[in-house]
XYZ file of C-alpha atoms in Angstrom:
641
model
C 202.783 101.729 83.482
C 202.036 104.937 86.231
C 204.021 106.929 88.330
C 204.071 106.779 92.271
C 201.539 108.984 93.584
C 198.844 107.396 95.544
C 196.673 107.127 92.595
C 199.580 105.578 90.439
C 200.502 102.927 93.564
C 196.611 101.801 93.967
C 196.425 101.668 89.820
C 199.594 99.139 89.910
C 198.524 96.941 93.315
C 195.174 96.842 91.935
C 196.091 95.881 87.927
C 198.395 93.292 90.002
C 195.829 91.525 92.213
C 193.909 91.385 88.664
C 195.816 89.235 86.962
C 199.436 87.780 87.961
C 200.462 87.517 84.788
C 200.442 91.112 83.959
C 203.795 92.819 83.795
C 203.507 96.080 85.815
C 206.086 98.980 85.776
C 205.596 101.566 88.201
C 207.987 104.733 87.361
C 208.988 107.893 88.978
C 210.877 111.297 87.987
C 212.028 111.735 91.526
C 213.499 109.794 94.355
C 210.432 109.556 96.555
C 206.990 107.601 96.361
C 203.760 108.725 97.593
C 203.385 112.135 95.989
C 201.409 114.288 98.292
C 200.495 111.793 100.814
C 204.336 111.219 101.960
C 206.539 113.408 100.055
C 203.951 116.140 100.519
C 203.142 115.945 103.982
C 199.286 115.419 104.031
C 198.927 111.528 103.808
C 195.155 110.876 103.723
C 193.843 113.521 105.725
C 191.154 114.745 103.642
C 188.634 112.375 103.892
C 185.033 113.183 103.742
C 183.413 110.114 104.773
C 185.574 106.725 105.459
C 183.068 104.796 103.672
C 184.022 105.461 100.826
C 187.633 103.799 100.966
C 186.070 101.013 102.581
C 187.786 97.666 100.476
C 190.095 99.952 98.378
C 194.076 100.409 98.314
C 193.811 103.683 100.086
C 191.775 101.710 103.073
C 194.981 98.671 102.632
C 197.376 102.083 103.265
C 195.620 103.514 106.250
C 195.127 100.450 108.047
C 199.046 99.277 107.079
C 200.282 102.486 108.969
C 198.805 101.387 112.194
C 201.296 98.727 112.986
C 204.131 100.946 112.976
C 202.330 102.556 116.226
C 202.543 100.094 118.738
C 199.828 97.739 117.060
C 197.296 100.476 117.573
C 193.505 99.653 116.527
C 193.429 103.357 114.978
C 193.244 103.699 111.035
C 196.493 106.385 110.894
C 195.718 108.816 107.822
C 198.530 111.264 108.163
C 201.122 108.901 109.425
C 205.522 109.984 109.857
C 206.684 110.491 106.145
C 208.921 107.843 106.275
C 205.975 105.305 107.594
C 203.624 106.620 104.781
C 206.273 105.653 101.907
C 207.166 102.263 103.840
C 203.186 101.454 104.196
C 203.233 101.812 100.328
C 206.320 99.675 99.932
C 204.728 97.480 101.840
C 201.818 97.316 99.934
C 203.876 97.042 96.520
C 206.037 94.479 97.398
C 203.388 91.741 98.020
C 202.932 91.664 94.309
C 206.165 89.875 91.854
C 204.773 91.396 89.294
C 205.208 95.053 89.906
C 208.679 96.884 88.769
C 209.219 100.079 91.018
C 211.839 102.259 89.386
C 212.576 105.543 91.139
C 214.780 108.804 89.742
C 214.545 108.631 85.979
C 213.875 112.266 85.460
C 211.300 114.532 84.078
C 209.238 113.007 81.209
C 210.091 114.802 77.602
C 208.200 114.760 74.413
C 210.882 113.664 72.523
C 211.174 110.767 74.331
C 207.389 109.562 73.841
C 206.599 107.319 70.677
C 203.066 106.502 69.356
C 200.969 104.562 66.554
C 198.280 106.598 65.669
C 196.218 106.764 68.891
C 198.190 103.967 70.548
C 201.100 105.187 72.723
C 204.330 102.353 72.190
C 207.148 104.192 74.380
C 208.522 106.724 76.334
C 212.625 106.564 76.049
C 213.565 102.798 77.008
C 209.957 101.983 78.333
C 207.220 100.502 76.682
C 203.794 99.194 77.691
C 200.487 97.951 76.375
C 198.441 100.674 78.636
C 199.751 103.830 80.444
C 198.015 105.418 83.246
C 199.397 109.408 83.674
C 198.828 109.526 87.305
C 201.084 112.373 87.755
C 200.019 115.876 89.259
C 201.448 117.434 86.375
C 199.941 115.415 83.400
C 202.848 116.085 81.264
C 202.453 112.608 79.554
C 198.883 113.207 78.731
C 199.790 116.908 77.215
C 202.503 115.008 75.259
C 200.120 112.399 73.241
C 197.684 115.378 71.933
C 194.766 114.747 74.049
C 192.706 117.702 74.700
C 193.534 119.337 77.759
C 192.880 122.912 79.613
C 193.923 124.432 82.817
C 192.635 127.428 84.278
C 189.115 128.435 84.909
C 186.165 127.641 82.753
C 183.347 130.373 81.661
C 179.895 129.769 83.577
C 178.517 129.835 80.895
C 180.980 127.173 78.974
C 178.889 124.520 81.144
C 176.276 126.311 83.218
C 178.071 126.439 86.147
C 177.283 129.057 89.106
C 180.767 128.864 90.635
C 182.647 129.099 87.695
C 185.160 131.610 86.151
C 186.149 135.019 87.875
C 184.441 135.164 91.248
C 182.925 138.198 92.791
C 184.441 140.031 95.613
C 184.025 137.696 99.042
C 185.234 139.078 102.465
C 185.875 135.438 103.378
C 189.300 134.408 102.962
C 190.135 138.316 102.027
C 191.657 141.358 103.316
C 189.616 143.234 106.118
C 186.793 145.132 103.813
C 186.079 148.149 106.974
C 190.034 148.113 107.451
C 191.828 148.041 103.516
C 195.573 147.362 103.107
C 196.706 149.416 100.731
C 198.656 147.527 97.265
C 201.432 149.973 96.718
C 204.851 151.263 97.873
C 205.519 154.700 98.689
C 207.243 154.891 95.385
C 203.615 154.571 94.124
C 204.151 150.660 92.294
C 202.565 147.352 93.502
C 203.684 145.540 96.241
C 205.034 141.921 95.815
C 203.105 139.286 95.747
C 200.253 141.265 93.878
C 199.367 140.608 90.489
C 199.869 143.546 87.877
C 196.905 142.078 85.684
C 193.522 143.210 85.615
C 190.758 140.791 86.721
C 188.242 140.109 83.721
C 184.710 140.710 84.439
C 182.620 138.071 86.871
C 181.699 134.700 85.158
C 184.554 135.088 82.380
C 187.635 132.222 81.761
C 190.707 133.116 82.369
C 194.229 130.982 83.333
C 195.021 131.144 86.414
C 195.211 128.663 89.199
C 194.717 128.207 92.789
C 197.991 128.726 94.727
C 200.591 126.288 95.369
C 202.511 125.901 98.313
C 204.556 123.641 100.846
C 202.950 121.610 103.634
C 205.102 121.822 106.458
C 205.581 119.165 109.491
C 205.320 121.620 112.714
C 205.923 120.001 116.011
C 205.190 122.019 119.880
C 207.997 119.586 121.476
C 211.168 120.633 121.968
C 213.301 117.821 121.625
C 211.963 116.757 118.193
C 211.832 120.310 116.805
C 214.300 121.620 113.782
C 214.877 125.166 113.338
C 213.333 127.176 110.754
C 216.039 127.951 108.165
C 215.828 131.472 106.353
C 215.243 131.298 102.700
C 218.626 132.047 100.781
C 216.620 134.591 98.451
C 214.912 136.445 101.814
C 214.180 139.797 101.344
C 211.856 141.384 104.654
C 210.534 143.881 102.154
C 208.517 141.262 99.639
C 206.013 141.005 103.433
C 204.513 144.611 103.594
C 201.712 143.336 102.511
C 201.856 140.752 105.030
C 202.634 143.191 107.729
C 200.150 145.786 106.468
C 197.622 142.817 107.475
C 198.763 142.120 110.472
C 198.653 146.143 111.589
C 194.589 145.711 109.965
C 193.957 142.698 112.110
C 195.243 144.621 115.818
C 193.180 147.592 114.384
C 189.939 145.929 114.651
C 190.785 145.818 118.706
C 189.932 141.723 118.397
C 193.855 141.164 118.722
C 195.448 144.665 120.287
C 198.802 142.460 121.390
C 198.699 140.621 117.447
C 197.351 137.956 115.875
C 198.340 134.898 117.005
C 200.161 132.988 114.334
C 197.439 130.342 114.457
C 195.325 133.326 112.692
C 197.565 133.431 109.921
C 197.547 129.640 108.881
C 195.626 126.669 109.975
C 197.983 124.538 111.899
C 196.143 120.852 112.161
C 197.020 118.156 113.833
C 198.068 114.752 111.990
C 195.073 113.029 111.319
C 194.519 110.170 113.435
C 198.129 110.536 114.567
C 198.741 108.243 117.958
C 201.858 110.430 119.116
C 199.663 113.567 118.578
C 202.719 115.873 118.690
C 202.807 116.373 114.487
C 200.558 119.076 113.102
C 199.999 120.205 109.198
C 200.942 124.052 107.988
C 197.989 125.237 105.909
C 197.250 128.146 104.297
C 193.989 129.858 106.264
C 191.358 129.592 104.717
C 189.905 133.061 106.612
C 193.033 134.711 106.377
C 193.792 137.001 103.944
C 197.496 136.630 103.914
C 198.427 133.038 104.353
C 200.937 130.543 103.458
C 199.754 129.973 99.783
C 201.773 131.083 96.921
C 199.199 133.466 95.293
C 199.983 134.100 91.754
C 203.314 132.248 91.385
C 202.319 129.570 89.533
C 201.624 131.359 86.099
C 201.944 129.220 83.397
C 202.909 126.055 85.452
C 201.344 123.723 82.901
C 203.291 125.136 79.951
C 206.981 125.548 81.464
C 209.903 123.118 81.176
C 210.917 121.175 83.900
C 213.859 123.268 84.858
C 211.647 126.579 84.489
C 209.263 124.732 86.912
C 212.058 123.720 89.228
C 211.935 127.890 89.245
C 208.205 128.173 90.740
C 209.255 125.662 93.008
C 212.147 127.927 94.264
C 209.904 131.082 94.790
C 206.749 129.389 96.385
C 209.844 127.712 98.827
C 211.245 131.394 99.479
C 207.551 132.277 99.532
C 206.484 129.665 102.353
C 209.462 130.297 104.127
C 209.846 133.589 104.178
C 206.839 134.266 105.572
C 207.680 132.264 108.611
C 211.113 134.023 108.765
C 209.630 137.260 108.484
C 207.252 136.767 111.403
C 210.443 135.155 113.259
C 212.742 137.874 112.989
C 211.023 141.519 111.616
C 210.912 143.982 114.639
C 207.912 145.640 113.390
C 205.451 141.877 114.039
C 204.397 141.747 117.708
C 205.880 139.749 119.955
C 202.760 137.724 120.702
C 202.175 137.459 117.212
C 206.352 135.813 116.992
C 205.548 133.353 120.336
C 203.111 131.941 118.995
C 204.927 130.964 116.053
C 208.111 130.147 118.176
C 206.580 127.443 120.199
C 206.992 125.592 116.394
C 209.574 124.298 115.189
C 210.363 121.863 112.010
C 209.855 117.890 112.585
C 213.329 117.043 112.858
C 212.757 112.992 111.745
C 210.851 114.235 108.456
C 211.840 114.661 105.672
C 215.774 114.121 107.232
C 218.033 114.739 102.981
C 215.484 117.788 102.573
C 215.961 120.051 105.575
C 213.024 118.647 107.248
C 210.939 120.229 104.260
C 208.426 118.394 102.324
C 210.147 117.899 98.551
C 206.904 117.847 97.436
C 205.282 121.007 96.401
C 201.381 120.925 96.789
C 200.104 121.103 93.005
C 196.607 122.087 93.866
C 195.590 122.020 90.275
C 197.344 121.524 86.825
C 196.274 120.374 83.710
C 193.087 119.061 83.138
C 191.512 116.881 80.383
C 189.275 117.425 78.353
C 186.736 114.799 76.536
C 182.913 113.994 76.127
C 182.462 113.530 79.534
C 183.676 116.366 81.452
C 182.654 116.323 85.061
C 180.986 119.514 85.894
C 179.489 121.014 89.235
C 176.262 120.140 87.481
C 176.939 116.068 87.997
C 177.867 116.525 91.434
C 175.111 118.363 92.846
C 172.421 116.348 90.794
C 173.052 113.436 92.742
C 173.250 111.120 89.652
C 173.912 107.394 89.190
C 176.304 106.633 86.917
C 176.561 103.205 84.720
C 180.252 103.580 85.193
C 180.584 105.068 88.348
C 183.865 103.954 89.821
C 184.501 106.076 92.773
C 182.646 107.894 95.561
C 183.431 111.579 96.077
C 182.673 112.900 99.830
C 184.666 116.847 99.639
C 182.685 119.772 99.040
C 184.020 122.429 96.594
C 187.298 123.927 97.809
C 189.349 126.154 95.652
C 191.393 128.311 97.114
C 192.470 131.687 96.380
C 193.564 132.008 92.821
C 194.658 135.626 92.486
C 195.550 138.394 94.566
C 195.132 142.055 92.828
C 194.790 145.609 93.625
C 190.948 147.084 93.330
C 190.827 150.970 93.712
C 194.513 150.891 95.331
C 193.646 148.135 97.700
C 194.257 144.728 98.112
C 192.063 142.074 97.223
C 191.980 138.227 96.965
C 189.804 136.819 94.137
C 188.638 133.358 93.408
C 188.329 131.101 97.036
C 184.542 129.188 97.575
C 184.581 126.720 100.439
C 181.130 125.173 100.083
C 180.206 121.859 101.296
C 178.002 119.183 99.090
C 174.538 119.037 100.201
C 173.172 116.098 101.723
C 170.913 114.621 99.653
C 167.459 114.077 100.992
C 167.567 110.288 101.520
C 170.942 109.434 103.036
C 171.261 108.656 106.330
C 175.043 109.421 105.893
C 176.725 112.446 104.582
C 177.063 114.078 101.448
C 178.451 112.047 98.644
C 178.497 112.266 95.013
C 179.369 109.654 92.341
C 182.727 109.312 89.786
C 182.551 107.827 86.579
C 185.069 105.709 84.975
C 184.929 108.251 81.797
C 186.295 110.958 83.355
C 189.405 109.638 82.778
C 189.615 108.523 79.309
C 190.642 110.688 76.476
C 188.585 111.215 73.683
C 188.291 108.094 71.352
C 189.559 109.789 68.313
C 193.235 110.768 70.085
C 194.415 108.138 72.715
C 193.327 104.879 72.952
C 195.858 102.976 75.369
C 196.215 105.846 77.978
C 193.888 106.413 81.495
C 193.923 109.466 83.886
C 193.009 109.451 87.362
C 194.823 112.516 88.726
C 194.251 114.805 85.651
C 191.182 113.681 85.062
C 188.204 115.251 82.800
C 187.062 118.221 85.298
C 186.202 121.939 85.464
C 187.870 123.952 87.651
C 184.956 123.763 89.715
C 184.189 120.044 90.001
C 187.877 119.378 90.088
C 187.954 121.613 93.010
C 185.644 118.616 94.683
C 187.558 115.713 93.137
C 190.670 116.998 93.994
C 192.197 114.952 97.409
C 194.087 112.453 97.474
C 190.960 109.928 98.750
C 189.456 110.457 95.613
C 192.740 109.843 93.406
C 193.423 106.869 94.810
C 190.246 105.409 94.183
C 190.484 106.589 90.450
C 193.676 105.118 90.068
C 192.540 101.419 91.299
C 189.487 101.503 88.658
C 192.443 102.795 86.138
C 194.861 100.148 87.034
C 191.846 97.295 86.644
C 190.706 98.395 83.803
C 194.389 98.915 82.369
C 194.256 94.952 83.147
C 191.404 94.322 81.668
C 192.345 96.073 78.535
C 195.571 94.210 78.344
C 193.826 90.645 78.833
C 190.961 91.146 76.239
C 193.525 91.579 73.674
C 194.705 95.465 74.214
C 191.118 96.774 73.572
C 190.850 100.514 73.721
C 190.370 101.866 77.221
C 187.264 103.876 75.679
C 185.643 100.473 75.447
C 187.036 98.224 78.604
C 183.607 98.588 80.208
C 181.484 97.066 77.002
C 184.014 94.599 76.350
C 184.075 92.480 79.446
C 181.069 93.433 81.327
C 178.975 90.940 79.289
C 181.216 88.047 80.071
C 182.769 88.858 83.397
C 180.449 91.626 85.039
C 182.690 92.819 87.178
C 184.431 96.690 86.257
C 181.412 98.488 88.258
C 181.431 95.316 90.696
C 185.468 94.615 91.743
C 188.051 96.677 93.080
C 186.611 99.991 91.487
C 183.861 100.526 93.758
C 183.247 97.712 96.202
C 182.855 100.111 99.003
C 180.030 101.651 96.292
C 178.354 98.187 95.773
C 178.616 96.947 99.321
C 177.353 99.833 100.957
C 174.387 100.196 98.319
C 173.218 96.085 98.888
C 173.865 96.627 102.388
C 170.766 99.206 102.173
C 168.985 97.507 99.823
C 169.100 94.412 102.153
C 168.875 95.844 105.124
C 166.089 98.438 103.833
C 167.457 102.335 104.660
C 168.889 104.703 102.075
C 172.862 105.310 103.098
C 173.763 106.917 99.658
C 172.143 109.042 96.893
C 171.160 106.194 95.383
C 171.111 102.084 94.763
C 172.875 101.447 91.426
C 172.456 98.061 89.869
C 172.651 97.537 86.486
C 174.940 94.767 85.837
C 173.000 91.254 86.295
C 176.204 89.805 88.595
C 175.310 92.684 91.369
C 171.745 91.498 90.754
C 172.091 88.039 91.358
C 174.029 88.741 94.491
C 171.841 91.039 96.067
C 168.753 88.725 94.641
C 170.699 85.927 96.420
C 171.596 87.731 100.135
C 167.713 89.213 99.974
C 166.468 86.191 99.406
C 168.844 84.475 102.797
C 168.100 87.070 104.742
C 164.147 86.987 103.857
C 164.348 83.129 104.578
C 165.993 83.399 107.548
C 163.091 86.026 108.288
C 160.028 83.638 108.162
C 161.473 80.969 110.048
C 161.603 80.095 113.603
C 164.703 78.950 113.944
C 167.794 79.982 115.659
C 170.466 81.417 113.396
C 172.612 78.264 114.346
C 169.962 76.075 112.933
C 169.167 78.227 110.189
C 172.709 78.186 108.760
C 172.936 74.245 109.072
C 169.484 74.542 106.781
C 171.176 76.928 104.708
C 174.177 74.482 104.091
C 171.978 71.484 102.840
C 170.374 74.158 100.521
C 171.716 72.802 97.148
C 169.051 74.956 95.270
C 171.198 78.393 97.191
C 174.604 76.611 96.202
C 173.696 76.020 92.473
C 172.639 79.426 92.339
C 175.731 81.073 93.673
C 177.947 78.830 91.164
C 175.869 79.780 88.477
C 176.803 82.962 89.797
C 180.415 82.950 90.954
C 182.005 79.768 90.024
C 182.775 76.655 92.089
C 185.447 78.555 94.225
C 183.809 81.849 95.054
C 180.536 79.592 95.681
C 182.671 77.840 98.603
C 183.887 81.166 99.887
C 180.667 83.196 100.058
C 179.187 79.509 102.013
C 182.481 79.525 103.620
C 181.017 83.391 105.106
C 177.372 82.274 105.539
C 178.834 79.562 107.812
C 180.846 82.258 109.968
C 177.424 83.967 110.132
C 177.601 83.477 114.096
C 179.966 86.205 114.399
C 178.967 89.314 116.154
C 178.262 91.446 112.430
C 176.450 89.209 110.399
C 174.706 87.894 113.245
C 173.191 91.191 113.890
C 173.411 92.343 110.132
C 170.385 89.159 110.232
C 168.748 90.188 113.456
C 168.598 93.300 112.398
C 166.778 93.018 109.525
C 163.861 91.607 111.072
C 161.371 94.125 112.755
C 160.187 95.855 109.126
C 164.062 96.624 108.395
C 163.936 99.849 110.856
C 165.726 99.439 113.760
C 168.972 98.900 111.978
C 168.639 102.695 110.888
C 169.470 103.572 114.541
C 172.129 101.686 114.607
C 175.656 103.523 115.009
C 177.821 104.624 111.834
C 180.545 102.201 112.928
C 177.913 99.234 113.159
C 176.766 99.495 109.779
C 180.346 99.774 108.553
C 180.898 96.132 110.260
C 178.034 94.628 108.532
C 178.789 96.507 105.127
C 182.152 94.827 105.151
C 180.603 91.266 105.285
C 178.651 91.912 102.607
C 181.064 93.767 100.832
C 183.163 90.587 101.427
C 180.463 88.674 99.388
C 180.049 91.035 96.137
C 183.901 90.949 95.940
C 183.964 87.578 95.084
C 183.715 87.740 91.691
C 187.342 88.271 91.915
C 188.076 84.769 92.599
C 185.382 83.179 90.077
C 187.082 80.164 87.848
């Protein structure tokens, strides 16, 4: 059982192409699927490196919203709103076996029942394994596990870029031209925190803003108009203006900013109509469209008390835009440039056009034996039960905004990208372990968390998008399956239990993209990723078995045709891959071997001839081709009798 966000859809398509026979309920408070990546507004956009969701149900999605576009080739990763939900319909209803149920309503302690460490129901549901793959991890708070929110000490686990950060003047108020924090009557302006920051380095709880992700469009005829927020009051933007008065003052912009300066406004990722673009808060702008200091105490509240922050980071997002629309003291430049916007008018159609999703940057996290620190990432380390590839750098955003010395100052934002480790030959990446989202043994046995997962403030800050949830929440949903088919075996100990007689957690649908990009290097001799990771013996005998093909193939003088039809008498190679696979996967991966005149695996050989180098020249797209075929051999352990 999961909720609809992306991680909760991939954790029920994946548990479902596990095992037919599994009954899968899918559940949701609200009326909308997707979470952030179609009620939100933001699809799949950030993406680090493609690779990574090479084989998984986020790769499905982005490939499913390309037919709605005129049978375009492009991979659409911010698609409409209303094509992102249908691509995950789409996806969900191939599968009998999945229940979608939409608009039940917040989720309510009373309502949850449990056995010890075992979870049995919440109101009318029940299940054998739960998956919390909300943004708001209410159901994991519930049970008792350990959780935290907030920011951790550095020295709680040694981590440089944790707790209070110093003074930055990126993402800040102008240091050589202050805005000063108070009204003439001498108290704070809004928006400004009353609370003194604690020294450098210490904990504390507060959170990086929330906000709304608004659909802006340049053309006229599908534009909606801004509405002003019913709570508008011009007076709650001083500050606002005060930095927009700071900004003509350093001469840079003597007509006004442009509003461009004041948020990011990008375009819809890989969006064919190109006319849809993303409202984001700035990340160099000191006054932007997050919600600084709103969310106080977001984990904690009610759902109704929530449904407040929701209201005043809405009159928050909005009225900023009002203000700039209509306030006779903003330049006009600064207004035209926020005029040629208006709302998508087919988004979002029974909410004003306004995503009814607000962006939960960060919540409740949980807390076990495994925590996933900024430490793990930067090491570059290879995990046993790695189950996901991270490719974002650290990116928390602003987290408070106070007064220091009667002037305004934003505490809290590091944009820092991962460093490329020294042998890849593609970018940064980092790996995920499956324990991350466990809870601790002793609490909840029956209950996995890909959204809320195990992080510091810092690493979560990293593990954060929605790429990286939805990868989580297909290794969740297998081994939810897993655990249900081995006789309900604690989620703690999925991994021992079934690797010994079916290798295949750190092999299937968790991270095939992992294990067919690593044997595609290992084969093909260059170092894509931080490292090769093969410790079960099925990845062995695979890779053992395509080395040894490819080596073959190598020595000989034959054309690839004739090599293949060599290959095919082999019985020794056949034997080997149904000692491996089973009789059907055996016929499959020949089936593939067969096919191996096509234009990939035809070159994927080729290429690995010449001392294995001239394949690292090749292009990043070229390598993704062959990676696939492989990829398309190590995933057949799925269908092994």
């Amino acid at each position: 059982m999961s909720q609809t966000t992306p991680a909760g859809i991939a954790a029920a398509i994946t548990a479902a192409r596990t095992s037919p026979s599994l009954q899968i309920a899918l559940i949701e408070p609200s009326a909308n699927i997707g979470g952030m990546s179609a009620a939100g507004g933001i699809g799949l956009r950030d993406l680090g490196l493609e690779e990574t969701i090479i084989g998984t149900v986020a790769f499905d999605w982005v490939q499913n919203n390309a037919k709605y576009y005129n049978g375009t080739k492009t991979k659409v990763y911010q698609p409409d709103m209303n094509i992102s939900q249908q691509s995950f319909l789409d996806l969900l209803t191939q599968y009998k076996n999945i229940e979608l149920v939409t608009s039940i309503g917040p989720i309510l302690r009373p309502s949850l029942v449990m056995n010890g460490s075992r979870i049995i129901s919440l109101g009318t549901w029940t299940a054998s394994v739960w998956i919390d793959a909300s943004y708001d991890g209410d159901l994991t708070r519930f049970t008792g596990a350990t959780y935290t929110y907030g920011r951790e000490s550095v020295s709680q686990y040694n981590e440089s870029y944790a707790g209070v950060r110093p003074y930055t003047s990126f993402g800040n108020f102008l240091p050589n031209y202050p805005v000063n924090a108070t009204l003439e009557n001498g108290t704070l302006a809004p928006y400004i925190s009353p609370d003194q920051l604690l020294p450098v380095g210490n904990a504390d709880d507060n959170m990086m803003g929330y906000s709304y992700r608004l659909c802006l469009t340049p053309t006229q005829s599908k534009q909606a108009p801004f509405p002003k927020p019913s709570n508008y009051n011009e007076t709650n933007f001083v500050i606002l203006q005060r930095y927009i008065d700071s900004l003509i003052a350093t001469g840079k912009y003597p007509n006004g900013p442009p509003f461009e300066t004041l948020v990011d406004v990008f375009s819809y990722r890989n969006y064919p109509n190109g006319d849809k673009f993303d409202m984001c808060d700035s990340a160099t702008s000191g006054f932007t469209s997050d919600a600084i200091n709103l969310n106080k105490g977001y984990v904690m509240k009610t759902a109704e008390e929530r449904k407040e922050i929701e209201q005043i980071t809405y009159d928050y997002v909005m009225g900023l835009i009002w203000y700039i629309l209509t306030s006779s003291l903003v330049p006009e430049h600064t207004r035209t440039t926020l005029q040629r916007y208006g709302l998508c008018n087919d988004q979002w159609n029974d909410n004003n056009h306004i995503p009814p999703q607000m962006y939960v940057r960060e919540g409740l996290r949980l807390v076990n034996d495994h925590v996933f620190t900024q430490n793990h990432i930067v090491s570059g380390q290879c995990y046993e039960d790695s189950v996901a590839l991270g490719s974002w750098g650290y990116d928390i955003h602003v987290v408070t905004r106070t007064a220091n010395l009667s002037h305004v100052n934003n505490e809290g934002q590091l944009v820092a990208k991962i460093a490329k480790l020294p042998n890849s030959k593609s970018g940064p990446v980092f790996e995920i372990p499956y324990t991350i989202m466990v809870p601790s043994h002793n609490q909840v046995t029956n209950l996995l968390v890909p959204v809320c997962h195990a992080a510091t403030h810092v690493a979560y800050s990293a593990t954060r998008v929605e790429p990286h949830f939805m990868q989580l929440g297909g290794a969740a949903g297998y081994a939810a399956a897993w655990s249900v088919l081995t006789g309900n075996v604690d989620v703690q100990k999925v991994d021992q239990e079934i690797v010994p007689s079916k290798p295949c957690l750190t092999v299937n649908h968790t991270i095939p993209k992992f294990t067919s990009v690593d044997a595609f290097c290992i084969i093909s001799g260059i170092s894509f990723l931080p490292g090769c990771h093969f410790q079960k013996q099925l990845q062995k005998n695979v890779v053992n078995e395509l080395k040894r093909i490819f080596k073959a193939y190598n020595e000989s003088k034959l054309s690839i045709q004739e090599f293949i039809k060599n290959e095919m008498k082999n019985n020794q190679v056949k034997c080997t891959l149904i000692q491996t696979f089973g009789p059907k996967a055996a016929d499959v991966v020949f089936d593939l071997v067969n096919k191996a005149k096509s234009v990939q695996l035809q070159r994927m050989i080729s290429m690995s001839n010449n001392n294995n180098k001239s394949i690292q020249h090749m292009p990043g797209k070229k390598q993704l081709k062959m990676a696939s075929i492989v990829r398309k051999v190590i995933n057949m352990s799925s269908s092994a009798g």
